Amino acid sequence: MSVRSGVVGIWIIATGVLIGVLYLGRSILAPFALAVFLFLIMEGFARIIVEQVKFVGRKVARAISILSVLVGFGLFVGLLAQGIAQFGGQASEYEQKINNLIADVYGLLQMDSAPTLTQIIFNESGQRFFATIANATGDLSGDLVVILIYVAFLFLAQSAWGPKLDRLFPVPEQRDQVREIGAAARRGIETYLWTQTVISALITFLTYFTLIALGVQNALFLSALIFVLNYIPTVGSIVAAFVPTLFALVQPELPAWLPAGGENASYIFAAIVFLGVSFWQFAIGNFVQPRIMGETLNLSALVVLLSLAIWGAIWGIPGMFLSAPLTVLMMILFAQSASTRWIAVLLSADGNPGGVISKPANDDLVITAETADT
């Protein structure tokens, strides 16, 4: 009993130390983790190009992959800048609509002296709120530069990984085992990233045409935000449904198909936009995504939700984006050892996380041929 208590105590202490290191080092570790996953996206894209286009070499495919990701990132930043400029050009009209909305809310609650948007922004609480947003935006801009530098050095260091692995694990069996674990982890993370990208792109494509059909202004900008938000499990899809709704609620010019006049026209328009956007989030999130995610990743939905809360508390917004792939990585790594396999079983959806371990007579742990391809 004392041995078991000692093992449990070691696990608790080790977990606490690890969480403390992750939290205290979040300014360094979170950007590096984002860089690793961006690197894996580029490498996965390059691998697809090589497999599908036989005459393209590895170096050319890698260059195409890097250029494609950078161009896509540049287009996204351009969309954000264009959207912000468009909203800025109608700032006075949006402010009037927001003031009317605040007055309606105060009237509904039977409260007097409804404040204006300007008063809310420039009071003490508003200044603290927007200062926090400004600081987060500044930190994100700095992190993006650091992430790109990390990615560049990951590509430069890639060629040396093989020789280093040979020197770290001189025994061929151990080296093969480490390579199998690394390959399984890479496949699992790449599977998640590509699957989530396809799902986000599908939702964004359908949402964009829905917003255009309904007459929502700046639909391309809102769709770009939805694409990014869908990378955050569960919470992201909920926020993605409300973002276009809020913008529709304060849109200065309502579409022509709405009945003319009426105090509730903006609310009716916002409700219709919410139903249109939520339909795609609900339909794809409940029918398409579970089939793809469940068959490829084998992650429990409850575990994904808990990991979102935990990684969000440790690393903030980057942790929310990385929560699912980090959980995939943890499940794969825990499945490779007999002493930690029970954790992988708890993380998995069906209790079979893969990475089947056999223990031969010499007590060396070896991954069998049944290692699951996540």
Tab-separated table of C-alpha atoms in Angstrom:
chain	number	residue	atom	x	y	z
A	1	MET	CA	0.000	0.000	0.000
A	2	SER	CA	2.877	2.382	0.842
A	3	VAL	CA	4.488	1.737	-2.561
A	4	ARG	CA	1.256	2.634	-4.336
A	5	SER	CA	0.887	5.757	-2.204
A	6	GLY	CA	4.438	6.743	-3.097
A	7	VAL	CA	3.748	6.284	-6.814
A	8	VAL	CA	0.566	8.358	-6.585
A	9	GLY	CA	2.450	11.047	-4.705
A	10	ILE	CA	5.167	11.148	-7.368
A	11	TRP	CA	2.520	11.435	-10.096
A	12	ILE	CA	0.827	14.348	-8.304
A	13	ILE	CA	4.107	16.191	-7.704
A	14	ALA	CA	5.302	15.603	-11.279
A	15	THR	CA	1.989	16.828	-12.703
A	16	GLY	CA	2.077	19.952	-10.550
A	17	VAL	CA	5.670	20.720	-11.534
A	18	LEU	CA	4.877	20.186	-15.222
A	19	ILE	CA	1.833	22.472	-15.111
A	20	GLY	CA	3.886	25.105	-13.278
A	21	VAL	CA	6.646	24.954	-15.902
A	22	LEU	CA	4.111	25.188	-18.738
A	23	TYR	CA	2.388	28.161	-17.120
A	24	LEU	CA	5.527	30.087	-16.163
A	25	GLY	CA	7.143	29.413	-19.540
A	26	ARG	CA	4.020	30.121	-21.607
A	27	SER	CA	5.565	33.176	-23.299
A	28	ILE	CA	8.254	30.892	-24.774
A	29	LEU	CA	6.581	27.485	-24.998
A	30	ALA	CA	3.247	28.570	-26.535
A	31	PRO	CA	4.797	30.325	-29.582
A	32	PHE	CA	7.193	27.420	-30.068
A	33	ALA	CA	4.306	24.928	-29.947
A	34	LEU	CA	2.402	27.003	-32.512
A	35	ALA	CA	5.522	27.044	-34.686
A	36	VAL	CA	5.825	23.248	-34.480
A	37	PHE	CA	2.222	22.756	-35.554
A	38	LEU	CA	2.609	25.293	-38.374
A	39	PHE	CA	5.733	23.409	-39.429
A	40	LEU	CA	3.775	20.144	-39.454
A	41	ILE	CA	1.066	21.732	-41.625
A	42	MET	CA	3.685	22.835	-44.144
A	43	GLU	CA	5.425	19.460	-44.106
A	44	GLY	CA	2.131	17.605	-44.478
A	45	PHE	CA	1.150	19.783	-47.431
A	46	ALA	CA	4.561	19.201	-49.031
A	47	ARG	CA	4.180	15.452	-48.551
A	48	ILE	CA	0.780	15.513	-50.273
A	49	ILE	CA	2.255	17.443	-53.210
A	50	VAL	CA	5.063	14.890	-53.602
A	51	GLU	CA	2.621	11.963	-53.450
A	52	GLN	CA	0.114	13.454	-55.882
A	53	VAL	CA	2.478	15.181	-58.341
A	54	LYS	CA	5.186	12.647	-59.106
A	55	PHE	CA	7.503	14.951	-61.065
A	56	VAL	CA	7.789	17.507	-58.239
A	57	GLY	CA	10.782	17.018	-55.954
A	58	ARG	CA	10.752	17.299	-52.185
A	59	LYS	CA	12.494	20.687	-52.101
A	60	VAL	CA	10.157	22.196	-54.689
A	61	ALA	CA	7.107	20.795	-52.864
A	62	ARG	CA	8.365	22.242	-49.593
A	63	ALA	CA	8.881	25.653	-51.221
A	64	ILE	CA	5.350	25.543	-52.657
A	65	SER	CA	3.966	24.571	-49.252
A	66	ILE	CA	5.759	27.387	-47.422
A	67	LEU	CA	4.756	29.943	-50.057
A	68	SER	CA	1.116	28.790	-49.974
A	69	VAL	CA	0.892	29.113	-46.193
A	70	LEU	CA	2.540	32.541	-46.205
A	71	VAL	CA	0.270	33.767	-49.021
A	72	GLY	CA	-2.777	32.459	-47.156
A	73	PHE	CA	-1.647	34.206	-43.990
A	74	GLY	CA	-1.064	37.427	-45.929
A	75	LEU	CA	-4.534	37.241	-47.452
A	76	PHE	CA	-6.053	36.731	-44.019
A	77	VAL	CA	-4.247	39.771	-42.618
A	78	GLY	CA	-5.391	41.755	-45.657
A	79	LEU	CA	-8.997	40.716	-45.056
A	80	LEU	CA	-8.734	41.801	-41.427
A	81	ALA	CA	-7.302	45.182	-42.440
A	82	GLN	CA	-9.985	45.670	-45.093
A	83	GLY	CA	-12.757	44.706	-42.699
A	84	ILE	CA	-11.501	47.030	-39.964
A	85	ALA	CA	-11.208	49.877	-42.494
A	86	GLN	CA	-14.764	49.281	-43.717
A	87	PHE	CA	-16.166	49.274	-40.203
A	88	GLY	CA	-14.122	52.392	-39.424
A	89	GLY	CA	-15.631	54.190	-42.418
A	90	GLN	CA	-19.110	53.653	-40.961
A	91	ALA	CA	-18.096	54.237	-37.347
A	92	SER	CA	-20.631	56.994	-36.677
A	93	GLU	CA	-23.511	54.935	-38.083
A	94	TYR	CA	-22.487	51.871	-36.084
A	95	GLU	CA	-22.165	54.016	-32.962
A	96	GLN	CA	-25.713	55.327	-33.381
A	97	LYS	CA	-27.091	51.802	-33.820
A	98	ILE	CA	-25.190	50.579	-30.756
A	99	ASN	CA	-26.462	53.528	-28.684
A	100	ASN	CA	-30.030	52.681	-29.715
A	101	LEU	CA	-29.431	49.045	-28.764
A	102	ILE	CA	-28.077	50.047	-25.333
A	103	ALA	CA	-31.099	52.284	-24.803
A	104	ASP	CA	-33.445	49.416	-25.731
A	105	VAL	CA	-31.733	47.081	-23.254
A	106	TYR	CA	-31.935	49.667	-20.457
A	107	GLY	CA	-35.581	50.303	-21.282
A	108	LEU	CA	-36.337	46.578	-21.229
A	109	LEU	CA	-34.722	46.300	-17.802
A	110	GLN	CA	-36.547	49.467	-16.677
A	111	MET	CA	-33.275	51.213	-15.875
A	112	ASP	CA	-32.754	54.952	-16.242
A	113	SER	CA	-29.908	56.954	-17.798
A	114	ALA	CA	-28.675	54.586	-20.485
A	115	PRO	CA	-24.989	55.336	-21.214
A	116	THR	CA	-23.678	55.883	-24.725
A	117	LEU	CA	-20.981	53.783	-26.359
A	118	THR	CA	-18.467	56.598	-25.887
A	119	GLN	CA	-19.202	56.747	-22.163
A	120	ILE	CA	-18.803	52.976	-21.824
A	121	ILE	CA	-15.498	52.937	-23.699
A	122	PHE	CA	-13.935	55.839	-21.822
A	123	ASN	CA	-14.999	54.968	-18.298
A	124	GLU	CA	-12.542	53.183	-16.015
A	125	SER	CA	-13.795	49.662	-16.754
A	126	GLY	CA	-13.915	50.275	-20.493
A	127	GLN	CA	-10.370	51.642	-20.552
A	128	ARG	CA	-9.087	48.582	-18.684
A	129	PHE	CA	-10.958	46.266	-21.054
A	130	PHE	CA	-9.670	47.866	-24.239
A	131	ALA	CA	-6.173	48.181	-22.778
A	132	THR	CA	-6.233	44.421	-22.205
A	133	ILE	CA	-7.314	43.841	-25.816
A	134	ALA	CA	-4.610	46.205	-27.083
A	135	ASN	CA	-1.944	44.426	-25.031
A	136	ALA	CA	-3.123	41.022	-26.262
A	137	THR	CA	-3.061	42.258	-29.862
A	138	GLY	CA	0.438	43.640	-29.422
A	139	ASP	CA	1.651	40.393	-27.852
A	140	LEU	CA	0.094	38.418	-30.699
A	141	SER	CA	1.832	40.564	-33.323
A	142	GLY	CA	5.175	40.016	-31.609
A	143	ASP	CA	4.495	36.283	-31.257
A	144	LEU	CA	3.753	35.960	-34.984
A	145	VAL	CA	7.255	37.184	-35.820
A	146	VAL	CA	8.782	34.803	-33.276
A	147	ILE	CA	6.677	31.909	-34.619
A	148	LEU	CA	7.873	32.510	-38.196
A	149	ILE	CA	11.496	32.599	-36.971
A	150	TYR	CA	10.967	29.310	-35.116
A	151	VAL	CA	9.480	27.727	-38.245
A	152	ALA	CA	12.453	28.823	-40.331
A	153	PHE	CA	14.908	27.271	-37.870
A	154	LEU	CA	12.845	24.076	-37.660
A	155	PHE	CA	13.275	23.651	-41.427
A	156	LEU	CA	17.000	24.377	-41.147
A	157	ALA	CA	17.444	21.871	-38.297
A	158	GLN	CA	15.354	19.135	-39.898
A	159	SER	CA	18.229	17.488	-41.773
A	160	ALA	CA	20.168	16.927	-38.535
A	161	TRP	CA	17.375	15.080	-36.716
A	162	GLY	CA	18.218	11.686	-38.219
A	163	PRO	CA	21.918	11.652	-37.204
A	164	LYS	CA	21.040	12.993	-33.742
A	165	LEU	CA	18.496	10.214	-33.289
A	166	ASP	CA	21.101	7.629	-34.279
A	167	ARG	CA	23.512	8.939	-31.646
A	168	LEU	CA	20.890	9.291	-28.924
A	169	PHE	CA	19.634	5.714	-29.447
A	170	PRO	CA	22.516	3.552	-30.634
A	171	VAL	CA	20.529	0.314	-30.145
A	172	PRO	CA	18.591	-0.325	-33.398
A	173	GLU	CA	15.491	-1.639	-31.602
A	174	GLN	CA	15.234	1.449	-29.397
A	175	ARG	CA	15.827	3.731	-32.375
A	176	ASP	CA	13.088	2.026	-34.386
A	177	GLN	CA	10.734	2.283	-31.437
A	178	VAL	CA	11.355	6.027	-31.062
A	179	ARG	CA	10.849	6.507	-34.809
A	180	GLU	CA	7.557	4.630	-34.661
A	181	ILE	CA	6.363	6.770	-31.762
A	182	GLY	CA	7.424	9.951	-33.550
A	183	ALA	CA	5.703	8.839	-36.764
A	184	ALA	CA	2.508	7.994	-34.861
A	185	ALA	CA	2.553	11.391	-33.125
A	186	ARG	CA	3.159	13.208	-36.412
A	187	ARG	CA	0.342	11.325	-38.144
A	188	GLY	CA	-2.063	12.039	-35.308
A	189	ILE	CA	-1.322	15.759	-35.202
A	190	GLU	CA	-1.328	16.122	-38.986
A	191	THR	CA	-4.618	14.242	-39.160
A	192	TYR	CA	-6.209	16.621	-36.677
A	193	LEU	CA	-4.839	19.744	-38.341
A	194	TRP	CA	-5.872	18.736	-41.848
A	195	THR	CA	-9.258	17.449	-40.737
A	196	GLN	CA	-9.985	20.636	-38.803
A	197	THR	CA	-8.831	22.744	-41.751
A	198	VAL	CA	-11.191	20.936	-44.132
A	199	ILE	CA	-14.104	21.251	-41.699
A	200	SER	CA	-13.390	24.940	-41.037
A	201	ALA	CA	-13.090	25.638	-44.760
A	202	LEU	CA	-16.399	23.872	-45.450
A	203	ILE	CA	-18.229	25.794	-42.714
A	204	THR	CA	-16.653	29.066	-43.840
A	205	PHE	CA	-17.564	28.500	-47.499
A	206	LEU	CA	-21.210	27.756	-46.704
A	207	THR	CA	-21.450	30.559	-44.142
A	208	TYR	CA	-20.009	33.117	-46.567
A	209	PHE	CA	-22.685	32.442	-49.192
A	210	THR	CA	-25.351	32.450	-46.473
A	211	LEU	CA	-24.217	35.893	-45.276
A	212	ILE	CA	-24.109	37.183	-48.869
A	213	ALA	CA	-27.625	35.856	-49.547
A	214	LEU	CA	-28.963	37.481	-46.374
A	215	GLY	CA	-27.327	40.824	-47.152
A	216	VAL	CA	-24.841	40.989	-44.263
A	217	GLN	CA	-22.184	43.635	-44.841
A	218	ASN	CA	-18.496	42.704	-44.868
A	219	ALA	CA	-19.343	39.013	-45.194
A	220	LEU	CA	-15.817	38.071	-46.317
A	221	PHE	CA	-14.251	39.575	-43.192
A	222	LEU	CA	-16.755	37.816	-40.918
A	223	SER	CA	-16.213	34.517	-42.738
A	224	ALA	CA	-12.453	34.811	-42.222
A	225	LEU	CA	-13.042	35.237	-38.472
A	226	ILE	CA	-15.309	32.184	-38.474
A	227	PHE	CA	-12.609	30.122	-40.208
A	228	VAL	CA	-10.131	30.896	-37.422
A	229	LEU	CA	-12.647	30.493	-34.583
A	230	ASN	CA	-13.566	26.989	-35.727
A	231	TYR	CA	-10.069	25.823	-34.789
A	232	ILE	CA	-11.072	26.287	-31.150
A	233	PRO	CA	-13.049	23.169	-30.131
A	234	THR	CA	-16.666	23.624	-29.004
A	235	VAL	CA	-16.393	27.208	-27.737
A	236	GLY	CA	-15.076	28.468	-31.073
A	237	SER	CA	-18.126	27.277	-32.991
A	238	ILE	CA	-20.438	28.941	-30.459
A	239	VAL	CA	-18.598	32.264	-30.725
A	240	ALA	CA	-18.530	31.888	-34.517
A	241	ALA	CA	-22.326	31.759	-34.544
A	242	PHE	CA	-22.687	34.935	-32.462
A	243	VAL	CA	-20.073	37.141	-34.190
A	244	PRO	CA	-22.046	37.677	-37.457
A	245	THR	CA	-25.224	38.016	-35.385
A	246	LEU	CA	-23.822	40.902	-33.362
A	247	PHE	CA	-22.574	42.670	-36.484
A	248	ALA	CA	-25.956	42.144	-38.165
A	249	LEU	CA	-27.676	43.593	-35.096
A	250	VAL	CA	-25.818	46.910	-35.438
A	251	GLN	CA	-25.623	46.971	-39.251
A	252	PRO	CA	-26.544	50.529	-40.364
A	253	GLU	CA	-28.302	49.585	-43.614
A	254	LEU	CA	-30.672	46.636	-43.500
A	255	PRO	CA	-31.203	44.516	-46.650
A	256	ALA	CA	-34.067	45.354	-48.997
A	257	TRP	CA	-35.863	42.044	-48.480
A	258	LEU	CA	-36.720	42.949	-44.856
A	259	PRO	CA	-40.082	44.670	-44.284
A	260	ALA	CA	-39.590	48.434	-44.361
A	261	GLY	CA	-39.607	50.313	-41.056
A	262	GLY	CA	-40.415	48.863	-37.693
A	263	GLU	CA	-38.506	49.018	-34.427
A	264	ASN	CA	-37.735	45.314	-34.425
A	265	ALA	CA	-36.330	45.047	-37.968
A	266	SER	CA	-32.727	44.874	-36.722
A	267	TYR	CA	-33.616	42.173	-34.191
A	268	ILE	CA	-35.464	40.120	-36.790
A	269	PHE	CA	-32.511	40.442	-39.171
A	270	ALA	CA	-30.036	39.419	-36.465
A	271	ALA	CA	-32.178	36.409	-35.502
A	272	ILE	CA	-32.342	35.234	-39.125
A	273	VAL	CA	-28.560	35.634	-39.484
A	274	PHE	CA	-28.041	33.665	-36.263
A	275	LEU	CA	-30.254	30.825	-37.512
A	276	GLY	CA	-28.511	30.770	-40.895
A	277	VAL	CA	-24.995	30.669	-39.421
A	278	SER	CA	-25.929	28.281	-36.616
A	279	PHE	CA	-27.490	25.848	-39.080
A	280	TRP	CA	-24.118	25.137	-40.729
A	281	GLN	CA	-22.314	25.038	-37.402
A	282	PHE	CA	-24.870	22.586	-36.026
A	283	ALA	CA	-25.233	20.412	-39.133
A	284	ILE	CA	-21.519	20.012	-39.850
A	285	GLY	CA	-20.503	19.998	-36.185
A	286	ASN	CA	-22.981	17.243	-35.262
A	287	PHE	CA	-23.113	15.076	-38.384
A	288	VAL	CA	-19.962	15.585	-40.464
A	289	GLN	CA	-17.319	16.442	-37.881
A	290	PRO	CA	-17.991	13.542	-35.443
A	291	ARG	CA	-17.665	11.017	-38.265
A	292	ILE	CA	-14.368	12.443	-39.488
A	293	MET	CA	-12.898	13.200	-36.068
A	294	GLY	CA	-14.165	10.032	-34.424
A	295	GLU	CA	-12.799	7.704	-37.076
A	296	THR	CA	-9.397	9.366	-37.352
A	297	LEU	CA	-8.545	10.714	-33.894
A	298	ASN	CA	-10.527	8.578	-31.448
A	299	LEU	CA	-10.738	11.406	-28.918
A	300	SER	CA	-13.445	11.599	-26.285
A	301	ALA	CA	-15.638	14.695	-26.657
A	302	LEU	CA	-15.556	15.251	-22.888
A	303	VAL	CA	-11.759	15.069	-22.902
A	304	VAL	CA	-11.605	17.620	-25.734
A	305	LEU	CA	-13.798	20.004	-23.715
A	306	LEU	CA	-11.738	19.533	-20.547
A	307	SER	CA	-8.470	19.961	-22.428
A	308	LEU	CA	-9.817	23.208	-23.894
A	309	ALA	CA	-10.412	24.561	-20.387
A	310	ILE	CA	-7.079	23.316	-19.014
A	311	TRP	CA	-4.844	24.456	-21.883
A	312	GLY	CA	-6.769	27.725	-22.106
A	313	ALA	CA	-6.056	28.378	-18.415
A	314	ILE	CA	-2.348	27.554	-18.885
A	315	TRP	CA	-1.566	29.222	-22.242
A	316	GLY	CA	-4.576	31.465	-22.901
A	317	ILE	CA	-5.829	31.791	-26.486
A	318	PRO	CA	-2.867	29.830	-27.998
A	319	GLY	CA	-3.681	27.027	-25.577
A	320	MET	CA	-7.286	26.954	-26.809
A	321	PHE	CA	-6.138	26.608	-30.415
A	322	LEU	CA	-3.648	23.874	-29.491
A	323	SER	CA	-5.777	21.996	-26.948
A	324	ALA	CA	-7.007	19.262	-29.290
A	325	PRO	CA	-3.694	18.490	-31.078
A	326	LEU	CA	-1.865	18.528	-27.736
A	327	THR	CA	-4.405	16.054	-26.393
A	328	VAL	CA	-3.840	13.839	-29.444
A	329	LEU	CA	-0.098	13.974	-28.784
A	330	MET	CA	-0.555	13.104	-25.107
A	331	MET	CA	-2.787	10.145	-25.913
A	332	ILE	CA	-0.286	8.749	-28.419
A	333	LEU	CA	2.687	9.158	-26.071
A	334	PHE	CA	0.881	7.714	-23.046
A	335	ALA	CA	-0.189	4.703	-25.129
A	336	GLN	CA	3.428	3.690	-25.750
A	337	SER	CA	4.204	2.682	-22.161
A	338	ALA	CA	2.555	0.000	-20.072
A	339	SER	CA	2.691	2.206	-16.952
A	340	THR	CA	0.875	5.156	-18.575
A	341	ARG	CA	-1.387	3.347	-21.017
A	342	TRP	CA	-4.354	3.685	-18.673
A	343	ILE	CA	-4.226	7.480	-19.174
A	344	ALA	CA	-4.373	7.015	-22.951
A	345	VAL	CA	-7.369	4.707	-22.518
A	346	LEU	CA	-9.191	7.409	-20.540
A	347	LEU	CA	-8.388	10.031	-23.181
A	348	SER	CA	-9.637	7.899	-26.078
A	349	ALA	CA	-13.232	7.710	-27.217
A	350	ASP	CA	-13.561	3.915	-27.411
A	351	GLY	CA	-10.913	2.779	-24.926
A	352	ASN	CA	-8.498	1.644	-27.637
A	353	PRO	CA	-5.932	4.433	-28.134
A	354	GLY	CA	-3.596	2.332	-30.294
A	355	GLY	CA	0.134	1.999	-29.716
A	356	VAL	CA	-0.247	-1.600	-28.579
A	357	ILE	CA	2.655	-2.603	-26.370
A	358	SER	CA	4.127	-6.059	-25.999
A	359	LYS	CA	6.662	-6.940	-23.331
A	360	PRO	CA	9.225	-9.522	-24.431
A	361	ALA	CA	11.380	-11.640	-22.182
A	362	ASN	CA	14.207	-9.074	-21.954
A	363	ASP	CA	11.742	-6.564	-20.420
A	364	ASP	CA	12.315	-4.022	-23.220
A	365	LEU	CA	9.109	-2.389	-24.360
A	366	VAL	CA	8.621	-2.730	-28.085
A	367	ILE	CA	5.829	-1.404	-30.256
A	368	THR	CA	4.245	-4.267	-32.165
A	369	ALA	CA	3.046	-4.245	-35.731
A	370	GLU	CA	-0.422	-3.441	-34.398
A	371	THR	CA	0.560	0.139	-33.593
A	372	ALA	CA	-2.477	2.159	-34.576
A	373	ASP	CA	-2.278	4.712	-37.341
A	374	THR	CA	-4.172	7.603	-35.800
